[in-house]
Amino acid sequence: MAVTLRDVTKWFGTVRALDGVTLDVGKGEILGLLGPNGSGKSTLLKVIARLIPPDDGSVVRPPAGRATMHGTGMLFDHTAHWEALTGYENAWFFARSYGMDPEAAHDRLKGLFEAFGLRERLGDPVSGYSYGMRRKLGIIEALAHDPSLILLDEPSIGLDYRARITLAGLLRDAARQGATVIFSTNDVSEAADLADRVALFDRGRLLVSGEPSALIRSLGAVVMIELRLKAPIDTRPLEEIPGVEGIGAEERGEGFSITVAATPDGLGPSSLLARVVHAVAAQGGEVVGADLRAPGLPDVFLAYTGGESGAS
Amino acid sequence: MRPDSLFQKEIITDLRDRRGLFFKFALPAALLLPLIFADLPVSLPATGITVAVIFSGVFGSSIGLVRLRENGMLERMAMLPISPRRLTAGYILANTLLDGAQIAVPLAAFLFVHLPATPEVAVSFVSAVVAANALGVIVAAAPGSSGEGHLYAIVTVMAAIALSGLVTATPHAQGLLPFWYLYATLLAIPGTFPLSPVALASLILGSALVISPWLFGRSVGSGG
């Protein structure tokens, strides 16, 4: 394993940021850390980076010592740079500090600035960069030295669509070459698209980890029905419908939304939808919209983190 | 020049900030040159030069580092495969050069007016600038916000001025700070070297390097 965590616990005052996290991440694996705000994702990344020590438990990240630090690239959740220096000079400082020789650093940085569409701005002071450009620069600085351990805190924030695709490609290439990639995200679809495996956190605890497809299968549902109603209803009678696995409900603006996770054994999805709509109508509900879709990672997220609209 | 190290980065940043550079050189000159050329007791310009060294070193270094900690740059540098001690040494060296250069003009004027340059003045001046910047690093290592950092820096500057005997003589304390040696050599006070200012500056510098892992957010002994 490239990274092994055993019962890692971290307190900030009276808040338990990490609660007995045990996790293994393999070489060449892309792991997505998913969870609500404040669930401990960023803290975990910093513990793995050895920026903050755990209060309990162990983090093994061989090889130990300076070689490990040399082989780590990290994107932080902030966009700190040397403001008076140009983007290229910032990236140069980090590339050289990570031990790259000048020629290799120049070639690598040139390629990365090009890939992220920053080539024309590489000679401009960072003080004139937008937020998105600063994020791109942070990614360039984290990846330039080809680290064997890549830690990214919410890497897609501030990135345009093209940059997200570029980043995904770079991370997949790095993983193919044996790098271990661990990233945190609030974007469930990003985790589903990019990660080989997802680790779901809530309140510092690791709730579940696995391949996105396996986590989706673990819900037990093969179809998700989303209904939008004009007003709230009692959803308990819907649970009596054969095939219904779980029901979530939440108020949305002036309306009300119901999500039904179901395995329509013997029934087609359309028939099941009709039964659900009929049951809603029997409760006095007025359906203004309905969707039938396959379950996805967002449903897993909501189910495990206790979201109101999650399938239980 | 591209920054290959923190030392180079500090030099480049300061040289590129034309307005900041102008004020860094103009302010000490504007404050000290009238004192030096006026018909005043020599102790006044000597005090002014020593205070300028303490202020620019302690305040400049500590506030610079507190800002870097607040904006996250220290955290980023803690990830580098470079020891905190080496980073800190580069930072102190760069700021020593810059502070030394900005006070060198008033110092040269002082020496021109009041006495010939002596090796003791050079040694005590360099020692005081190094010590002031190292003291600034120690102050910055104390946890706290930017506001607290300013407060700690001001308190340290005031304490250093008072304990160095620049306000009134402090016979039991002044010899323990390298700033008094600068003051004393500027006044050509005989027999002012019971302790070497180099040794005292080295002690403060060493202390700054020892605590530097805390500055960069790493516990001492955690290794790169």
XYZ file of N, CA, C and O in Angstrom, chain A residues 61-131:
284
model
N 3.383 5.975 5.333
C 3.447 6.464 3.959
C 4.857 6.243 3.440
O 5.620 7.168 3.269
N 5.210 4.985 3.202
C 6.588 4.705 2.811
C 6.922 5.267 1.433
O 6.027 5.411 0.613
N 8.185 5.599 1.164
C 9.286 5.592 2.104
C 9.245 6.818 3.013
O 8.795 7.867 2.583
N 9.732 6.654 4.215
C 9.670 7.738 5.191
C 10.786 8.741 4.944
O 11.737 8.477 4.236
N 10.627 9.891 5.573
C 11.689 10.882 5.562
C 11.575 11.847 4.402
O 10.519 12.023 3.815
N 12.676 12.458 4.079
C 12.664 13.541 3.096
C 12.260 13.060 1.710
O 11.678 13.794 0.941
N 12.604 11.807 1.409
C 12.248 11.295 0.087
C 10.739 11.339 -0.109
O 10.243 11.599 -1.200
N 10.006 11.122 0.982
C 8.551 11.139 0.900
C 8.055 12.548 0.599
O 7.199 12.745 -0.257
N 8.602 13.512 1.334
C 8.180 14.876 1.109
C 8.507 15.289 -0.322
O 7.746 15.957 -0.985
N 9.648 14.859 -0.781
C 10.074 15.187 -2.135
C 9.054 14.654 -3.135
O 8.776 15.283 -4.148
N 8.502 13.483 -2.814
C 7.603 12.835 -3.752
C 6.152 13.209 -3.558
O 5.277 12.494 -4.041
N 5.863 14.287 -2.846
C 4.476 14.673 -2.598
C 4.157 15.989 -3.303
O 4.953 16.914 -3.268
N 3.007 16.030 -3.918
C 2.527 17.285 -4.484
C 1.176 17.568 -3.875
O 0.338 16.673 -3.797
N 0.970 18.794 -3.408
C -0.294 19.074 -2.733
C -0.912 20.369 -3.236
O -0.241 21.384 -3.364
N -2.192 20.293 -3.509
C -2.979 21.489 -3.814
C -3.804 21.801 -2.576
O -4.567 20.956 -2.104
N -3.636 23.001 -2.047
C -4.355 23.392 -0.832
C -5.712 24.006 -1.191
O -5.980 24.333 -2.341
N -6.527 24.182 -0.164
C -7.833 24.783 -0.417
C -7.728 26.302 -0.562
O -8.688 26.947 -0.946
N -6.554 26.868 -0.259
C -6.365 28.307 -0.461
C -5.531 28.529 -1.725
O -5.046 27.569 -2.325
N -5.385 29.788 -2.102
C -4.673 30.077 -3.354
C -3.434 30.936 -3.088
O -3.183 31.899 -3.790
N -2.692 30.574 -2.044
C -1.534 31.384 -1.662
C -0.407 31.236 -2.681
O -0.039 30.124 -3.057
N 0.108 32.361 -3.121
C 1.269 32.401 -4.006
C 2.094 33.628 -3.639
O 1.658 34.470 -2.857
N 3.283 33.709 -4.242
C 4.077 34.935 -4.101
C 3.462 35.950 -5.059
O 3.629 35.835 -6.277
N 2.768 36.935 -4.516
C 1.977 37.848 -5.345
C 2.824 38.673 -6.306
O 2.399 38.964 -7.419
N 4.018 39.082 -5.855
C 4.836 39.977 -6.686
C 5.545 39.226 -7.810
O 6.009 39.847 -8.768
N 5.631 37.906 -7.685
C 6.310 37.129 -8.724
C 5.319 36.747 -9.809
O 4.108 36.733 -9.595
N 5.845 36.416 -10.972
C 4.967 35.972 -12.053
C 4.509 34.539 -11.778
O 5.080 33.838 -10.924
N 3.509 34.120 -12.525
C 3.040 32.748 -12.374
C 4.152 31.757 -12.651
O 4.320 30.763 -11.926
N 4.931 32.038 -13.673
C 6.019 31.130 -14.033
C 7.073 31.092 -12.925
O 7.579 30.026 -12.572
N 7.397 32.255 -12.366
C 8.407 32.303 -11.292
C 7.923 31.547 -10.054
O 8.715 30.898 -9.373
N 6.628 31.661 -9.765
C 6.076 30.894 -8.643
C 6.270 29.403 -8.866
O 6.763 28.681 -8.003
N 5.849 28.963 -10.051
C 5.951 27.532 -10.358
C 7.415 27.092 -10.403
O 7.757 25.978 -9.986
N 8.261 27.976 -10.903
C 9.698 27.685 -10.971
C 10.262 27.477 -9.562
O 11.036 26.546 -9.319
N 9.894 28.372 -8.643
C 10.378 28.265 -7.262
C 10.047 26.881 -6.690
O 10.903 26.219 -6.095
N 8.802 26.454 -6.875
C 8.411 25.165 -6.295
C 9.070 24.000 -7.039
O 9.535 23.046 -6.407
N 9.127 24.089 -8.351
C 9.755 23.001 -9.117
C 11.218 22.832 -8.720
O 11.698 21.713 -8.500
N 11.919 23.947 -8.605
C 13.345 23.895 -8.235
C 13.502 23.454 -6.774
O 14.418 22.708 -6.443
N 12.594 23.919 -5.924
C 12.669 23.533 -4.519
C 12.402 22.041 -4.349
O 12.873 21.425 -3.398
N 11.622 21.463 -5.258
C 11.381 20.018 -5.212
C 12.506 19.241 -5.883
O 12.410 18.029 -6.043
N 13.527 19.941 -6.307
C 14.730 19.254 -6.785
C 14.810 19.046 -8.282
O 15.701 18.335 -8.752
N 13.908 19.653 -9.056
C 13.993 19.492 -10.514
C 15.182 20.272 -11.061
O 15.467 21.381 -10.595
N 15.856 19.703 -12.051
C 16.946 20.473 -12.652
C 16.323 21.521 -13.581
O 15.184 21.366 -14.043
N 17.067 22.606 -13.853
C 16.477 23.752 -14.564
C 15.854 23.385 -15.911
O 14.756 23.853 -16.241
N 16.529 22.547 -16.673
C 16.019 22.225 -18.010
C 14.713 21.438 -17.921
O 13.731 21.747 -18.617
N 14.711 20.428 -17.068
C 13.504 19.611 -16.904
C 12.360 20.462 -16.362
O 11.208 20.318 -16.788
N 12.680 21.357 -15.417
C 11.646 22.228 -14.838
C 11.045 23.110 -15.916
O 9.820 23.259 -16.006
N 11.895 23.683 -16.752
C 11.412 24.583 -17.806
C 10.490 23.838 -18.775
O 9.390 24.318 -19.098
N 10.935 22.672 -19.221
C 10.125 21.906 -20.187
C 8.788 21.499 -19.591
O 7.741 21.609 -20.224
N 8.833 21.004 -18.371
C 7.620 20.528 -17.710
C 6.639 21.680 -17.472
O 5.445 21.567 -17.732
N 7.179 22.803 -16.985
C 6.300 23.938 -16.689
C 5.685 24.505 -17.966
O 4.511 24.859 -18.002
N 6.498 24.554 -19.012
C 5.995 25.058 -20.292
C 4.794 24.222 -20.742
O 3.759 24.752 -21.150
N 4.953 22.916 -20.648
C 3.874 22.010 -21.046
C 2.625 22.180 -20.189
O 1.501 22.189 -20.705
N 2.816 22.332 -18.893
C 1.666 22.455 -17.993
C 0.949 23.795 -18.167
O -0.285 23.854 -18.146
N 1.719 24.874 -18.324
C 1.084 26.183 -18.564
C 0.275 26.140 -19.864
O -0.814 26.706 -19.939
N 0.825 25.475 -20.848
C 0.118 25.321 -22.127
C -1.173 24.523 -21.917
O -2.245 24.899 -22.390
N -1.038 23.403 -21.210
C -2.189 22.507 -21.021
C -3.337 23.203 -20.292
O -4.507 22.943 -20.575
N -3.006 24.082 -19.369
C -4.055 24.761 -18.598
C -4.430 26.132 -19.172
O -5.142 26.903 -18.532
N -3.926 26.419 -20.359
C -4.310 27.669 -21.021
C -3.753 28.905 -20.352
O -4.339 29.985 -20.449
N -2.628 28.765 -19.667
C -2.036 29.912 -18.963
C -0.766 30.421 -19.650
O -0.089 31.287 -19.107
N -0.471 29.884 -20.810
C 0.819 30.204 -21.437
C 0.981 31.710 -21.657
O 2.059 32.263 -21.437
N -0.109 32.352 -22.091
C 0.007 33.786 -22.400
C 0.121 34.636 -21.138
O 0.499 35.802 -21.209
N -0.215 34.060 -19.987
C -0.168 34.835 -18.743
C 0.966 34.415 -17.821
O 1.047 34.874 -16.695
N 1.828 33.518 -18.283
C 2.862 33.003 -17.377
C 3.867 34.062 -16.937
O 4.509 33.936 -15.904
N 3.971 35.137 -17.733
C 4.904 36.201 -17.375
C 4.260 37.334 -16.596
O 4.918 38.330 -16.288
N 2.985 37.179 -16.259
C 2.293 38.228 -15.504
C 2.398 37.974 -14.000
O 2.389 36.817 -13.565
N 2.465 39.044 -13.210
C 2.473 38.844 -11.751
C 1.189 38.142 -11.294
O 0.113 38.403 -11.838
N 1.317 37.305 -10.303
C 0.158 36.555 -9.804
C -0.890 37.502 -9.230
O -2.084 37.184 -9.225
N -0.455 38.675 -8.782
C -1.421 39.632 -8.210
C -2.514 39.985 -9.218
O -3.603 40.398 -8.824
N -2.247 39.783 -10.518
C -3.258 40.083 -11.534
C -4.047 38.860 -11.972
O -4.860 38.961 -12.890
N -3.820 37.725 -11.325
C -4.516 36.493 -11.714
C -5.917 36.438 -11.098
O -6.128 36.878 -9.971
N -6.825 35.834 -11.841
C -8.159 35.578 -11.291
C -8.080 34.365 -10.355
O -7.053 33.664 -10.305
N -9.189 34.111 -9.665
C -9.218 32.969 -8.745
C -8.960 31.652 -9.488
O -8.169 30.813 -9.053
